[in-house]
Every structure is written in C-alpha cells, then in structure tokens.
Amino acid sequence: FLAGKYLYPLAHKSSKFPRARWFCRLCEYHCDNLAKCREHYLDTRHSRLSRTKEVETTLYHLPRPNKHHLDCLNSLLATVEKEQGLSTSDLNIRQAVAQSVHSLLQEHIQGCTVRLYGSSLSGFGLKFANVNLDLQITADQKPHLALLKALEVLHDSPEYLEVADEFTAKIPTIKFMTTTGLACELSLNNHQAYQTSSLLKDYWSLDPRVRTVGVAFRYWASVVRMDRQAEGTLPPHTFAILLVYFLQQQTKPVLPCIHEYLDPSNEDVYISPVEGLAGWRTQNKMSPAELWIELFAFLSIGFKSVELVVSIKKSGMLTNEEKQWKTKRLAVEDPFSCKRNLCRSIQA
C-alpha cells in the first residue's frame, strides 16, 4: 500500500534524520513511523505531486498514432491554417493600412513613421487579430503631444471609425477601426516589439510546417483562452516563441538559432541575416501532425520548466540559475529584452 504512495522503507539509516524509517521518493521526505507516513500521504502537497506523476505516467504510455490518425490530423491542421491563419493577401492588406496611416500622420507630425509589428508583421496571427501599429517620432518631439496629435488626426479622418484613446493603460494606445472592419491599435516607440516581430517573421518564412503548426497552436491558445495576458495568462506572441524553441530543440532541428547568425555588438537592432539563412537546410522530415503531437508532449512532460528557461537566442539549454531567475513556473525570455520574463503575467 505504502509503495503505491511512493513511500518505501529506508535501506540505510539517514545521518540527517536518524529517527526516520520511511522515505517518500516523490517528495524526498523522511518519515519516522507509520503515523507520520499516513499524515504525509494525506498532505496537500503530496497529493498534488502524486496526481501530477500519474498524469505524466499516463502521457508517457499513450499509444503512438497510426498513419490514418496522422493523415486526419494533417488534414485538420491544413484546414485550420487556411480558415484561421493570415494569408498573404491578409498580410498585404494590413501592410496597406500601416502605409495609409503613415501617409496621413506624416503630414501632421514631422519626421514620424508608422510601421507594423506583432502578428500582422510576423505572420503568427489569426484572421481576427488586431493590426498593431508602431508610431516612431524624432528625439526632439514630446511623446504625449505626438499621441494627442495622432488622436486628433485619426478622429478627423473619414477613413477611420470609432477612434478612442486608452492613454491610462500600461502602454498608451489609440484604438480605431478601418472602413473594412479591421481593428487597429497605435502605440508609440514600440521598438523591442518590432524587433521581436521581425525576428519571428524570418522564422515563419523558413519552413512551411512552421506556418501550419504555428497557426494551429495560436488558434488552440485562443480557443482555451491561454492568450489573454490581461486575464492572467500569456501574451499572444509567447506561443510563437514556444513553437520556435521546440523546433530548435529537436534532435534534427527544424529551425536554426538565428541569433547565432547576428552581430553580437548590435543586439538592440535586428538585421535579417539573409545570406546565412539562405544556406539553412533542415534534415527533419516530420509531418505537421507529428510535430504537433511532439510539441504538446515536449511542453507537458519533456521540458523541465522548474529548471530551464525558454530562450530562442541560443541553440542549447538555458537554466534559471544562469538567468538568476527564481521562478519555478514556466519562464520564457524576451528575445530583445533579456531581463523580461514573458510569463510574469501568469496568475496562480
């Protein structure tokens, strides 16, 4: 009975706990007698760890899918990509919105530029995703005045509807709709988000399987409401980073580590290593369905989140100890803000 609770008699006396006669291999806990054993296996922490262990054991022993299963899953993933993902046409339309806003604001805010960032730039997005726009201004301009002017100009333009400010938010934004129904958000000097989006765009373009699995993963996160940062879950682009990391960690990597092609002296600005990426060839022949199954196996039982940090900046493993992060939960490093853990918004 006790062995079923991970409690075993001590083979050798413990010097640290000389009175102990039993040891819990699950919790690494010493018990002096049977009464203490019973008290321990009824404890909340032991019960929680026991349930986790049982789930892991079940997952490890799940039967492998056969060819029919994989064919059906490949078909489903392709359908999700087509119906939910951003097509080339969708991305071009969003780019045209950015260009239109850029042309409009440039007439009123001298030296400004407007550029896409987020999933509309990277491609890791869904059809209903907002169009994220970054307003860049010159150093001699005051940010609050630039945002107020942008609000006034957009409000007066017949091309944009439902213009409203959210200046009290953590990142002040202007929200509006296009006449075609696209929801847009304009923020100021979002440099790091633009760099991350540009990096993810290059990963997106390297292999068609990244697009198929990426859209499905992003759609899954939306369905289960895991991409609601304001509700205590994760920022949407975290799922793209998790996917890239998983594909880098395969025995035969599907994706390279692009940071290894970059100039380390210029870490703040991402310049696509076109020549280096042109020579990349993967030896991994797994189908999208196989990668999809392995992705969830990796994240659920293969990745030691207590010890490791998800980082796409290096091809090897990065530990919490190296980062000097004390969290025991999932930790995902921001590629262009190394001190920032993208999972800090997770609520218990």
mmCIF file of C-alpha atoms in Angstrom:
data_model
loop_
_atom_site.group_PDB
_atom_site.id
_atom_site.type_symbol
_atom_site.label_atom_id
_atom_site.label_comp_id
_atom_site.label_asym_id
_atom_site.label_seq_id
_atom_site.Cartn_x
_atom_site.Cartn_y
_atom_site.Cartn_z
ATOM 1 C CA PHE A 1 0.000 0.000 0.000
ATOM 2 C CA LEU A 2 2.693 2.488 1.017
ATOM 3 C CA ALA A 3 4.705 1.735 -2.137
ATOM 4 C CA GLY A 4 1.658 2.877 -4.102
ATOM 5 C CA LYS A 5 2.012 6.196 -2.256
ATOM 6 C CA TYR A 6 5.750 6.348 -3.170
ATOM 7 C CA LEU A 7 6.758 5.558 0.450
ATOM 8 C CA TYR A 8 9.484 2.941 0.943
ATOM 9 C CA PRO A 9 11.468 1.620 3.929
ATOM 10 C CA LEU A 10 14.873 3.223 4.261
ATOM 11 C CA ALA A 11 17.611 0.808 3.214
ATOM 12 C CA HIS A 12 20.216 2.759 5.183
ATOM 13 C CA LYS A 13 19.860 5.000 8.209
ATOM 14 C CA SER A 14 19.896 8.721 7.432
ATOM 15 C CA SER A 15 22.566 10.723 9.229
ATOM 16 C CA LYS A 16 20.457 13.874 8.938
ATOM 17 C CA PHE A 17 17.220 12.197 10.069
ATOM 18 C CA PRO A 18 18.379 9.370 12.392
ATOM 19 C CA ARG A 19 14.844 8.503 13.602
ATOM 20 C CA ALA A 20 13.429 8.151 10.075
ATOM 21 C CA ARG A 21 12.304 4.681 8.966
ATOM 22 C CA TRP A 22 10.453 5.560 5.748
ATOM 23 C CA PHE A 23 11.208 7.759 2.752
ATOM 24 C CA CYS A 24 8.891 9.340 0.179
ATOM 25 C CA ARG A 25 10.612 9.157 -3.211
ATOM 26 C CA LEU A 26 8.100 11.581 -4.698
ATOM 27 C CA CYS A 27 8.564 14.428 -2.206
ATOM 28 C CA GLU A 28 12.016 13.397 -0.900
ATOM 29 C CA TYR A 29 10.595 13.417 2.627
ATOM 30 C CA HIS A 30 11.602 11.312 5.647
ATOM 31 C CA CYS A 31 9.001 9.793 7.993
ATOM 32 C CA ASP A 32 9.696 8.445 11.461
ATOM 33 C CA ASN A 33 6.796 5.971 11.729
ATOM 34 C CA LEU A 34 3.605 4.725 10.067
ATOM 35 C CA ALA A 35 1.522 7.507 11.617
ATOM 36 C CA LYS A 36 3.825 10.074 10.015
ATOM 37 C CA CYS A 37 3.589 8.177 6.719
ATOM 38 C CA ARG A 38 -0.195 8.434 6.789
ATOM 39 C CA GLU A 39 -0.034 12.127 7.694
ATOM 40 C CA HIS A 40 2.380 12.715 4.814
ATOM 41 C CA TYR A 41 0.481 10.938 2.022
ATOM 42 C CA LEU A 42 -2.706 12.802 3.025
ATOM 43 C CA ASP A 43 -0.852 16.115 2.826
ATOM 44 C CA THR A 44 -1.972 18.537 0.086
ATOM 45 C CA ARG A 45 1.493 18.843 -1.484
ATOM 46 C CA HIS A 46 1.988 15.080 -1.700
ATOM 47 C CA SER A 47 -1.493 14.637 -3.208
ATOM 48 C CA ARG A 48 -0.796 17.304 -5.821
ATOM 49 C CA LEU A 49 2.565 15.806 -6.785
ATOM 50 C CA SER A 50 1.015 12.349 -6.890
ATOM 51 C CA ARG A 51 -1.679 13.483 -9.338
ATOM 52 C CA THR A 52 0.960 15.171 -11.496
ATOM 53 C CA LYS A 53 3.036 11.981 -11.507
ATOM 54 C CA GLU A 54 0.021 9.894 -12.528
ATOM 55 C CA VAL A 55 -0.755 12.259 -15.426
ATOM 56 C CA GLU A 56 2.865 12.127 -16.590
ATOM 57 C CA THR A 57 2.869 8.323 -16.428
ATOM 58 C CA THR A 58 -0.337 8.193 -18.481
ATOM 59 C CA LEU A 59 1.061 10.585 -21.090
ATOM 60 C CA TYR A 60 4.298 8.627 -21.368
ATOM 61 C CA HIS A 61 2.390 5.433 -22.127
ATOM 62 C CA LEU A 62 -0.112 6.800 -24.620
ATOM 63 C CA PRO A 63 -0.132 4.688 -27.802
ATOM 64 C CA ARG A 64 1.533 6.226 -30.844
ATOM 65 C CA PRO A 65 -0.751 7.434 -33.649
ATOM 66 C CA ASN A 66 -1.002 5.290 -36.772
ATOM 67 C CA LYS A 67 -0.892 6.521 -40.371
ATOM 68 C CA HIS A 68 -4.645 7.085 -40.512
ATOM 69 C CA HIS A 69 -4.520 9.244 -37.373
ATOM 70 C CA LEU A 70 -1.666 11.310 -38.808
ATOM 71 C CA ASP A 71 -3.378 11.758 -42.185
ATOM 72 C CA CYS A 72 -6.548 13.027 -40.493
ATOM 73 C CA LEU A 73 -4.571 15.360 -38.239
ATOM 74 C CA ASN A 74 -2.528 16.715 -41.161
ATOM 75 C CA SER A 75 -5.775 17.456 -42.994
ATOM 76 C CA LEU A 76 -7.244 19.196 -39.946
ATOM 77 C CA LEU A 77 -4.122 21.321 -39.381
ATOM 78 C CA ALA A 78 -4.131 22.395 -43.049
ATOM 79 C CA THR A 79 -7.811 23.377 -42.746
ATOM 80 C CA VAL A 80 -7.171 25.409 -39.583
ATOM 81 C CA GLU A 81 -4.278 27.195 -41.300
ATOM 82 C CA LYS A 82 -6.441 28.066 -44.299
ATOM 83 C CA GLU A 83 -9.520 29.153 -42.337
ATOM 84 C CA GLN A 84 -7.939 30.840 -39.315
ATOM 85 C CA GLY A 85 -4.467 31.991 -40.381
ATOM 86 C CA LEU A 86 -3.393 35.203 -42.090
ATOM 87 C CA SER A 87 -2.976 34.627 -45.819
ATOM 88 C CA THR A 88 -0.527 36.556 -47.991
ATOM 89 C CA SER A 89 -3.468 38.709 -49.089
ATOM 90 C CA ASP A 90 -4.420 39.425 -45.450
ATOM 91 C CA LEU A 91 -0.846 40.445 -44.619
ATOM 92 C CA ASN A 92 -0.716 42.745 -47.658
ATOM 93 C CA ILE A 93 -3.981 44.417 -46.612
ATOM 94 C CA ARG A 94 -2.590 45.033 -43.128
ATOM 95 C CA GLN A 95 0.604 46.431 -44.599
ATOM 96 C CA ALA A 96 -1.524 48.792 -46.713
ATOM 97 C CA VAL A 97 -3.295 50.004 -43.551
ATOM 98 C CA ALA A 98 0.074 50.801 -41.977
ATOM 99 C CA GLN A 99 1.144 52.683 -45.095
ATOM 100 C CA SER A 100 -2.123 54.636 -45.162
ATOM 101 C CA VAL A 101 -1.812 55.692 -41.504
ATOM 102 C CA HIS A 102 1.854 56.534 -42.104
ATOM 103 C CA SER A 103 0.988 58.828 -45.026
ATOM 104 C CA LEU A 104 -1.774 60.531 -43.031
ATOM 105 C CA LEU A 105 0.217 61.185 -39.854
ATOM 106 C CA GLN A 106 3.352 62.223 -41.702
ATOM 107 C CA GLU A 107 1.510 65.294 -42.942
ATOM 108 C CA HIS A 108 0.868 66.441 -39.348
ATOM 109 C CA ILE A 109 3.747 65.011 -37.256
ATOM 110 C CA GLN A 110 7.058 65.964 -38.829
ATOM 111 C CA GLY A 111 9.571 63.143 -39.288
ATOM 112 C CA CYS A 112 7.284 60.413 -37.934
ATOM 113 C CA THR A 113 6.945 56.899 -39.335
ATOM 114 C CA VAL A 114 4.285 54.231 -38.793
ATOM 115 C CA ARG A 115 5.152 50.552 -39.120
ATOM 116 C CA LEU A 116 3.507 47.204 -38.459
ATOM 117 C CA TYR A 117 4.522 44.967 -35.578
ATOM 118 C CA GLY A 118 3.019 41.931 -33.890
ATOM 119 C CA SER A 119 1.346 39.078 -35.761
ATOM 120 C CA SER A 120 0.456 41.312 -38.736
ATOM 121 C CA LEU A 121 4.198 41.536 -39.391
ATOM 122 C CA SER A 122 5.435 38.146 -38.165
ATOM 123 C CA GLY A 123 2.606 36.094 -39.711
ATOM 124 C CA PHE A 124 1.985 34.198 -36.440
ATOM 125 C CA GLY A 125 -1.561 35.513 -36.200
ATOM 126 C CA LEU A 126 -5.225 34.801 -36.766
ATOM 127 C CA LYS A 127 -7.648 36.497 -39.131
ATOM 128 C CA PHE A 128 -9.398 38.315 -36.287
ATOM 129 C CA ALA A 129 -6.169 39.628 -34.710
ATOM 130 C CA ASN A 130 -5.745 43.370 -34.229
ATOM 131 C CA VAL A 131 -3.482 45.382 -36.523
ATOM 132 C CA ASN A 132 -0.654 46.615 -34.261
ATOM 133 C CA LEU A 133 0.951 49.870 -35.413
ATOM 134 C CA ASP A 134 4.083 51.494 -34.028
ATOM 135 C CA LEU A 135 4.412 55.290 -34.259
ATOM 136 C CA GLN A 136 8.055 56.355 -34.349
ATOM 137 C CA ILE A 137 8.853 60.028 -33.640
ATOM 138 C CA THR A 138 12.061 62.076 -33.651
ATOM 139 C CA ALA A 139 14.044 62.651 -30.459
ATOM 140 C CA ASP A 140 13.107 66.341 -30.234
ATOM 141 C CA GLN A 141 9.354 65.635 -30.125
ATOM 142 C CA LYS A 142 7.364 65.126 -26.922
ATOM 143 C CA PRO A 143 5.670 61.707 -26.860
ATOM 144 C CA HIS A 144 2.421 62.826 -25.212
ATOM 145 C CA LEU A 145 1.951 65.643 -27.714
ATOM 146 C CA ALA A 146 2.610 63.280 -30.630
ATOM 147 C CA LEU A 147 -0.034 60.836 -29.373
ATOM 148 C CA LEU A 148 -2.562 63.628 -28.831
ATOM 149 C CA LYS A 149 -1.935 64.922 -32.348
ATOM 150 C CA ALA A 150 -2.277 61.409 -33.805
ATOM 151 C CA LEU A 151 -5.584 61.004 -31.928
ATOM 152 C CA GLU A 152 -6.876 64.294 -33.354
ATOM 153 C CA VAL A 153 -5.814 63.475 -36.930
ATOM 154 C CA LEU A 154 -7.285 59.953 -36.872
ATOM 155 C CA HIS A 155 -10.504 61.227 -35.333
ATOM 156 C CA ASP A 156 -10.941 63.802 -38.106
ATOM 157 C CA SER A 157 -10.170 61.349 -40.907
ATOM 158 C CA PRO A 158 -13.171 59.761 -42.700
ATOM 159 C CA GLU A 159 -11.058 56.616 -43.343
ATOM 160 C CA TYR A 160 -11.096 55.547 -39.687
ATOM 161 C CA LEU A 161 -14.006 54.882 -37.348
ATOM 162 C CA GLU A 162 -14.580 54.507 -33.599
ATOM 163 C CA VAL A 163 -11.344 56.327 -32.752
ATOM 164 C CA ALA A 164 -10.706 56.206 -28.984
ATOM 165 C CA ASP A 165 -7.743 56.666 -26.686
ATOM 166 C CA GLU A 166 -6.519 54.377 -23.935
ATOM 167 C CA PHE A 167 -3.888 56.692 -22.510
ATOM 168 C CA THR A 168 -4.263 55.348 -18.967
ATOM 169 C CA ALA A 169 -3.277 51.807 -20.000
ATOM 170 C CA LYS A 170 0.165 50.359 -19.208
ATOM 171 C CA ILE A 171 1.102 51.064 -22.839
ATOM 172 C CA PRO A 172 -0.865 54.130 -24.009
ATOM 173 C CA THR A 173 -2.636 53.341 -27.286
ATOM 174 C CA ILE A 174 -5.120 54.752 -29.766
ATOM 175 C CA LYS A 175 -7.748 52.273 -30.947
ATOM 176 C CA PHE A 176 -9.719 52.620 -34.164
ATOM 177 C CA MET A 177 -11.415 50.661 -36.956
ATOM 178 C CA THR A 178 -10.842 50.797 -40.678
ATOM 179 C CA THR A 179 -13.831 51.124 -43.016
ATOM 180 C CA THR A 180 -13.261 47.445 -43.941
ATOM 181 C CA GLY A 181 -13.672 46.355 -40.299
ATOM 182 C CA LEU A 182 -10.065 45.816 -39.207
ATOM 183 C CA ALA A 183 -9.421 46.692 -35.546
ATOM 184 C CA CYS A 184 -6.209 48.697 -35.141
ATOM 185 C CA GLU A 185 -4.060 49.784 -32.199
ATOM 186 C CA LEU A 186 -1.466 52.564 -32.490
ATOM 187 C CA SER A 187 1.238 52.833 -29.823
ATOM 188 C CA LEU A 188 4.403 54.888 -29.527
ATOM 189 C CA ASN A 189 8.073 53.892 -29.924
ATOM 190 C CA ASN A 190 7.457 50.144 -29.519
ATOM 191 C CA HIS A 191 10.996 49.334 -30.625
ATOM 192 C CA GLN A 192 11.532 45.980 -28.902
ATOM 193 C CA ALA A 193 8.186 44.565 -30.039
ATOM 194 C CA TYR A 194 9.068 45.492 -33.623
ATOM 195 C CA GLN A 195 12.453 43.720 -33.379
ATOM 196 C CA THR A 196 10.821 40.573 -31.965
ATOM 197 C CA SER A 197 8.171 40.608 -34.712
ATOM 198 C CA SER A 198 10.849 40.949 -37.405
ATOM 199 C CA LEU A 199 12.768 38.009 -35.927
ATOM 200 C CA LEU A 200 9.634 35.831 -35.792
ATOM 201 C CA LYS A 201 8.825 36.789 -39.383
ATOM 202 C CA ASP A 202 12.131 35.240 -40.508
ATOM 203 C CA TYR A 203 11.430 32.049 -38.548
ATOM 204 C CA TRP A 204 7.940 31.974 -40.095
ATOM 205 C CA SER A 205 9.350 32.065 -43.617
ATOM 206 C CA LEU A 206 11.957 29.301 -43.190
ATOM 207 C CA ASP A 207 9.679 26.253 -43.333
ATOM 208 C CA PRO A 208 6.006 25.809 -44.348
ATOM 209 C CA ARG A 209 5.462 23.488 -41.375
ATOM 210 C CA VAL A 210 6.158 26.432 -39.067
ATOM 211 C CA ARG A 211 3.190 28.256 -40.597
ATOM 212 C CA THR A 212 0.861 25.242 -40.365
ATOM 213 C CA VAL A 213 1.704 24.309 -36.772
ATOM 214 C CA GLY A 214 2.103 27.967 -35.763
ATOM 215 C CA VAL A 215 -1.422 28.954 -36.796
ATOM 216 C CA ALA A 216 -2.917 25.841 -35.171
ATOM 217 C CA PHE A 217 -1.015 26.473 -31.918
ATOM 218 C CA ARG A 218 -2.069 30.111 -31.896
ATOM 219 C CA TYR A 219 -5.691 29.118 -32.608
ATOM 220 C CA TRP A 220 -5.618 26.486 -29.841
ATOM 221 C CA ALA A 221 -4.345 29.146 -27.393
ATOM 222 C CA SER A 222 -7.223 31.418 -28.388
ATOM 223 C CA VAL A 223 -9.854 28.676 -28.005
ATOM 224 C CA VAL A 224 -8.679 27.724 -24.494
ATOM 225 C CA ARG A 225 -8.162 31.420 -23.573
ATOM 226 C CA MET A 226 -4.482 30.986 -22.849
ATOM 227 C CA ASP A 227 -3.573 34.138 -24.784
ATOM 228 C CA ARG A 228 -5.336 36.667 -22.538
ATOM 229 C CA GLN A 229 -2.479 38.463 -20.780
ATOM 230 C CA ALA A 230 -4.885 40.881 -19.066
ATOM 231 C CA GLU A 231 -6.694 37.870 -17.550
ATOM 232 C CA GLY A 232 -3.513 36.379 -16.081
ATOM 233 C CA THR A 233 -2.356 34.106 -18.904
ATOM 234 C CA LEU A 234 0.241 34.719 -21.642
ATOM 235 C CA PRO A 235 0.978 37.420 -24.239
ATOM 236 C CA PRO A 236 -0.094 36.045 -27.666
ATOM 237 C CA HIS A 237 3.402 36.122 -29.207
ATOM 238 C CA THR A 238 4.674 33.826 -26.430
ATOM 239 C CA PHE A 239 3.164 30.880 -28.317
ATOM 240 C CA ALA A 240 5.223 31.679 -31.414
ATOM 241 C CA ILE A 241 8.366 31.736 -29.255
ATOM 242 C CA LEU A 242 7.423 28.431 -27.577
ATOM 243 C CA LEU A 243 6.968 26.830 -31.006
ATOM 244 C CA VAL A 244 10.270 28.167 -32.358
ATOM 245 C CA TYR A 245 12.074 26.928 -29.242
ATOM 246 C CA PHE A 246 10.550 23.459 -29.570
ATOM 247 C CA LEU A 247 11.543 23.252 -33.258
ATOM 248 C CA GLN A 248 15.103 24.328 -32.388
ATOM 249 C CA GLN A 249 15.412 21.643 -29.694
ATOM 250 C CA GLN A 250 14.581 18.674 -31.920
ATOM 251 C CA THR A 251 17.300 16.048 -32.433
ATOM 252 C CA LYS A 252 17.187 17.148 -36.064
ATOM 253 C CA PRO A 253 16.275 20.836 -35.679
ATOM 254 C CA VAL A 254 13.517 22.160 -37.900
ATOM 255 C CA LEU A 255 14.741 25.726 -37.307
ATOM 256 C CA PRO A 256 18.180 27.210 -36.679
ATOM 257 C CA CYS A 257 19.046 29.703 -33.948
ATOM 258 C CA ILE A 258 19.008 32.959 -35.931
ATOM 259 C CA HIS A 259 20.795 34.836 -33.134
ATOM 260 C CA GLU A 260 23.898 32.782 -33.907
ATOM 261 C CA TYR A 261 23.996 34.496 -37.315
ATOM 262 C CA LEU A 262 23.746 38.016 -35.841
ATOM 263 C CA ASP A 263 26.411 40.553 -34.956
ATOM 264 C CA PRO A 264 26.673 40.377 -31.122
ATOM 265 C CA SER A 265 27.818 44.006 -30.969
ATOM 266 C CA ASN A 266 24.453 45.186 -32.291
ATOM 267 C CA GLU A 267 21.925 43.285 -30.187
ATOM 268 C CA ASP A 268 19.282 46.018 -29.953
ATOM 269 C CA VAL A 269 18.520 46.205 -33.675
ATOM 270 C CA TYR A 270 17.531 43.118 -35.650
ATOM 271 C CA ILE A 271 19.009 42.969 -39.139
ATOM 272 C CA SER A 272 17.912 39.868 -41.000
ATOM 273 C CA PRO A 273 20.932 37.630 -41.816
ATOM 274 C CA VAL A 274 19.691 36.958 -45.339
ATOM 275 C CA GLU A 275 22.823 35.188 -46.603
ATOM 276 C CA GLY A 276 23.150 32.970 -43.538
ATOM 277 C CA LEU A 277 19.507 31.878 -43.606
ATOM 278 C CA ALA A 278 19.631 31.217 -47.353
ATOM 279 C CA GLY A 279 22.017 28.326 -46.650
ATOM 280 C CA TRP A 280 19.895 26.737 -43.905
ATOM 281 C CA ARG A 281 18.536 23.271 -44.666
ATOM 282 C CA THR A 282 16.785 21.055 -42.152
ATOM 283 C CA GLN A 283 17.193 17.274 -42.095
ATOM 284 C CA ASN A 284 13.941 16.854 -40.181
ATOM 285 C CA LYS A 285 11.244 15.184 -42.325
ATOM 286 C CA MET A 286 8.444 15.002 -39.741
ATOM 287 C CA SER A 287 4.954 15.973 -40.913
ATOM 288 C CA PRO A 288 2.990 18.851 -39.309
ATOM 289 C CA ALA A 289 0.854 16.256 -37.483
ATOM 290 C CA GLU A 290 3.906 14.544 -35.990
ATOM 291 C CA LEU A 291 5.357 17.900 -34.946
ATOM 292 C CA TRP A 292 2.014 18.906 -33.405
ATOM 293 C CA ILE A 293 1.918 15.785 -31.246
ATOM 294 C CA GLU A 294 5.557 16.136 -30.258
ATOM 295 C CA LEU A 295 5.032 19.825 -29.410
ATOM 296 C CA PHE A 296 2.460 19.023 -26.732
ATOM 297 C CA ALA A 297 4.491 16.072 -25.459
ATOM 298 C CA PHE A 298 7.532 18.357 -25.170
ATOM 299 C CA LEU A 299 5.700 21.126 -23.326
ATOM 300 C CA SER A 300 3.770 18.789 -20.999
ATOM 301 C CA ILE A 301 6.370 16.193 -19.990
ATOM 302 C CA GLY A 302 9.588 16.789 -21.928
ATOM 303 C CA PHE A 303 10.547 20.311 -20.840
ATOM 304 C CA LYS A 304 11.762 20.793 -17.255
ATOM 305 C CA SER A 305 10.166 24.181 -16.592
ATOM 306 C CA VAL A 306 11.352 24.167 -12.973
ATOM 307 C CA GLU A 307 14.994 24.223 -14.118
ATOM 308 C CA LEU A 308 15.049 25.644 -17.654
ATOM 309 C CA VAL A 309 14.187 28.885 -19.427
ATOM 310 C CA VAL A 310 12.700 29.010 -22.926
ATOM 311 C CA SER A 311 15.210 31.043 -24.927
ATOM 312 C CA ILE A 312 15.441 31.189 -28.727
ATOM 313 C CA LYS A 313 18.688 33.161 -28.528
ATOM 314 C CA LYS A 314 20.858 30.050 -28.138
ATOM 315 C CA SER A 315 20.616 26.560 -29.571
ATOM 316 C CA GLY A 316 21.430 24.850 -26.270
ATOM 317 C CA MET A 317 19.691 24.865 -22.900
ATOM 318 C CA LEU A 318 19.471 27.915 -20.629
ATOM 319 C CA THR A 319 18.874 27.386 -16.897
ATOM 320 C CA ASN A 320 17.086 29.537 -14.343
ATOM 321 C CA GLU A 321 20.350 29.600 -12.435
ATOM 322 C CA GLU A 322 22.182 31.165 -15.406
ATOM 323 C CA LYS A 323 19.436 33.773 -15.770
ATOM 324 C CA GLN A 324 19.320 34.265 -11.990
ATOM 325 C CA TRP A 325 15.542 33.831 -12.134
ATOM 326 C CA LYS A 326 13.990 32.242 -9.050
ATOM 327 C CA THR A 327 10.672 31.254 -10.598
ATOM 328 C CA LYS A 328 9.581 27.613 -10.536
ATOM 329 C CA ARG A 329 6.953 28.158 -13.230
ATOM 330 C CA LEU A 330 7.321 28.292 -16.994
ATOM 331 C CA ALA A 331 9.745 31.074 -17.958
ATOM 332 C CA VAL A 332 10.097 32.497 -21.480
ATOM 333 C CA GLU A 333 12.841 35.000 -22.262
ATOM 334 C CA ASP A 334 12.006 38.035 -24.392
ATOM 335 C CA PRO A 335 14.493 37.862 -27.317
ATOM 336 C CA PHE A 336 15.208 41.611 -27.230
ATOM 337 C CA SER A 337 14.733 42.343 -23.540
ATOM 338 C CA CYS A 338 16.698 39.617 -21.811
ATOM 339 C CA LYS A 339 15.657 40.570 -18.271
ATOM 340 C CA ARG A 340 11.968 40.254 -19.154
ATOM 341 C CA ASN A 341 10.120 37.007 -18.491
ATOM 342 C CA LEU A 342 7.084 36.846 -20.790
ATOM 343 C CA CYS A 343 5.354 34.552 -18.280
ATOM 344 C CA ARG A 344 5.403 37.047 -15.438
ATOM 345 C CA SER A 345 1.732 37.793 -16.146
ATOM 346 C CA ILE A 346 0.680 34.221 -15.197
ATOM 347 C CA GLN A 347 -1.573 34.206 -12.146
ATOM 348 C CA ALA A 348 -1.850 31.264 -9.783
#
